[in-house]
Tab-separated table of C-alpha atoms in Angstrom:
chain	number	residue	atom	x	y	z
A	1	UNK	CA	0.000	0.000	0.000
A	2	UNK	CA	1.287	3.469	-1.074
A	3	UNK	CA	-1.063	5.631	0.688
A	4	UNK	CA	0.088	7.460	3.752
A	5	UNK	CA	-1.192	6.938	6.936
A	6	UNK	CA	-3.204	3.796	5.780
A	7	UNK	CA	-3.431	0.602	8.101
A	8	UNK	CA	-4.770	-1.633	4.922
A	9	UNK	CA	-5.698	-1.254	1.256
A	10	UNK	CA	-8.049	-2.515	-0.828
A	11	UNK	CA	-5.089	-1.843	-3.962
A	12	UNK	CA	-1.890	-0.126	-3.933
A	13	UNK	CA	-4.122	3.223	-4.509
A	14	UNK	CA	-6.764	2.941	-2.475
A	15	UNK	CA	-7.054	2.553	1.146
A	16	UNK	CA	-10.083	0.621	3.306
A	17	UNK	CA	-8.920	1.384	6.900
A	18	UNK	CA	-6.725	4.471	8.147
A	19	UNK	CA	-4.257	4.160	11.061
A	20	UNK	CA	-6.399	5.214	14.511
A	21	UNK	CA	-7.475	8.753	14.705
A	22	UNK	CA	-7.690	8.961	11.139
A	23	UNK	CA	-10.554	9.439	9.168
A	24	UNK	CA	-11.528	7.696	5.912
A	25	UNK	CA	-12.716	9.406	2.624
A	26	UNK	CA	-12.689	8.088	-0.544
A	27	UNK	CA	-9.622	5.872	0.005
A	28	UNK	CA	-7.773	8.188	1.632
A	29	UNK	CA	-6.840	9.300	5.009
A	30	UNK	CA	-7.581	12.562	6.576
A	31	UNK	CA	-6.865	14.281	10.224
A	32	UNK	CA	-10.858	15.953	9.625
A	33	UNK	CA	-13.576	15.052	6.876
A	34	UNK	CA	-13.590	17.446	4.124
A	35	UNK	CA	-15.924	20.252	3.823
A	36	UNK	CA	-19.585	18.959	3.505
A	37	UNK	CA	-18.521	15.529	5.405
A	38	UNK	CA	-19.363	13.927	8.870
A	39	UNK	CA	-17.755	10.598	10.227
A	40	UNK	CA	-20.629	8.477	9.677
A	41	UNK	CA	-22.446	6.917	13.610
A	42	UNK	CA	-19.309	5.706	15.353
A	43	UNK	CA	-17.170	5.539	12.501
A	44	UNK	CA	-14.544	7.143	11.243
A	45	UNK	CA	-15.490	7.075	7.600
A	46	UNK	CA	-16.654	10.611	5.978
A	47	UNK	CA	-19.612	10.623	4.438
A	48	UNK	CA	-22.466	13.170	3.273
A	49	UNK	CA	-24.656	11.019	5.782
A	50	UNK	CA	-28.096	11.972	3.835
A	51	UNK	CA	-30.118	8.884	3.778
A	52	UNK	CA	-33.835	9.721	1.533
A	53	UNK	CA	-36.885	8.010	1.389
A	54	UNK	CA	-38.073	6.694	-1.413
A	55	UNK	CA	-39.823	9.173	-3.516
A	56	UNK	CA	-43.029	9.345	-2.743
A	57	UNK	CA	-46.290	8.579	-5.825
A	58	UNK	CA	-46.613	11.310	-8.194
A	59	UNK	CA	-49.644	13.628	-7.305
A	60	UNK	CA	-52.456	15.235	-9.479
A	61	UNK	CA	-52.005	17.317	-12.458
A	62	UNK	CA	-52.577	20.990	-10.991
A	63	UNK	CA	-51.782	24.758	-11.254
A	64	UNK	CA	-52.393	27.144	-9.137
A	65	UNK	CA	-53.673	25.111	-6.617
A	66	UNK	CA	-56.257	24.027	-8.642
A	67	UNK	CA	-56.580	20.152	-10.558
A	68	UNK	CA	-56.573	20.836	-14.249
A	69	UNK	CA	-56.403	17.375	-15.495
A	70	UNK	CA	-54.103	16.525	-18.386
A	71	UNK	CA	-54.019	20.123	-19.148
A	72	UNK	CA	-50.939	22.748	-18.692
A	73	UNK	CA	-49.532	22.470	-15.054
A	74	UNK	CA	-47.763	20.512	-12.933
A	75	UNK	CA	-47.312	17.139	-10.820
A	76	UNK	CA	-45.330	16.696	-7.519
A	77	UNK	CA	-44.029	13.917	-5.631
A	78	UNK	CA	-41.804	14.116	-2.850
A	79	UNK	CA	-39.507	12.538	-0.850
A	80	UNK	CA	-38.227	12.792	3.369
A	81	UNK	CA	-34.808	12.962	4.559
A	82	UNK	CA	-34.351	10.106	6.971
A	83	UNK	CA	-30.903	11.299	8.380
A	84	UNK	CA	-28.964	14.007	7.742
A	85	UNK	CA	-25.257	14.707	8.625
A	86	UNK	CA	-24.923	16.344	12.333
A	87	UNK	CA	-28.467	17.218	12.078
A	88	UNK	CA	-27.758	19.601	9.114
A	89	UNK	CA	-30.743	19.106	6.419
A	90	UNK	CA	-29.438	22.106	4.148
A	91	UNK	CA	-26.419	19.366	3.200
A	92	UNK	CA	-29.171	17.140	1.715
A	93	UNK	CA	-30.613	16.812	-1.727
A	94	UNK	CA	-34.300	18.999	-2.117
């Protein structure tokens, strides 16, 4: 293994577990996650952490709050965040 800091690799390039203290990202090893990353619950593996729900069924044709059918207008669906990282929803996906 040629990465530094790296306990074991899964190749020469790419490392699966970081000496202690270290956290992993992308098959590297880091001191902190990078920006927009959280050690995933009791890890220390970065991640974005957003787990979604399914999306949800696709609702009625409708615009301006009012059903039009097939017509002009739009259909929503929608979906929940399950888990965001360190609470923070604005790092998940609309």
């Amino acid at each position: 293994c040629k990465i530094e800091n790296c306990e074991s690799c899964f190749s020469r390039n790419f490392c699966t577990k970081c000496k202690e203290g270290l956290y992993l990202h992308k098959g590297r090893c880091y001191v902190t996650c990078p920006e927009g990353y959280a050690a995933a619950n009791g890890t220390m593996e970065c991640s974005t952490q957003c787990e979604m729900s399914e999306w949800g069924p696709w609702g009625p044709c409708s615009k301006k709050r009012k059903l039009c059918g097939f017509r002009k207008g739009n259909e929503d669906r929608t979906r929940r965040i399950l888990q965001a990282p360190s609470g923070d929803v604005s790092l998940c996906p609309a």
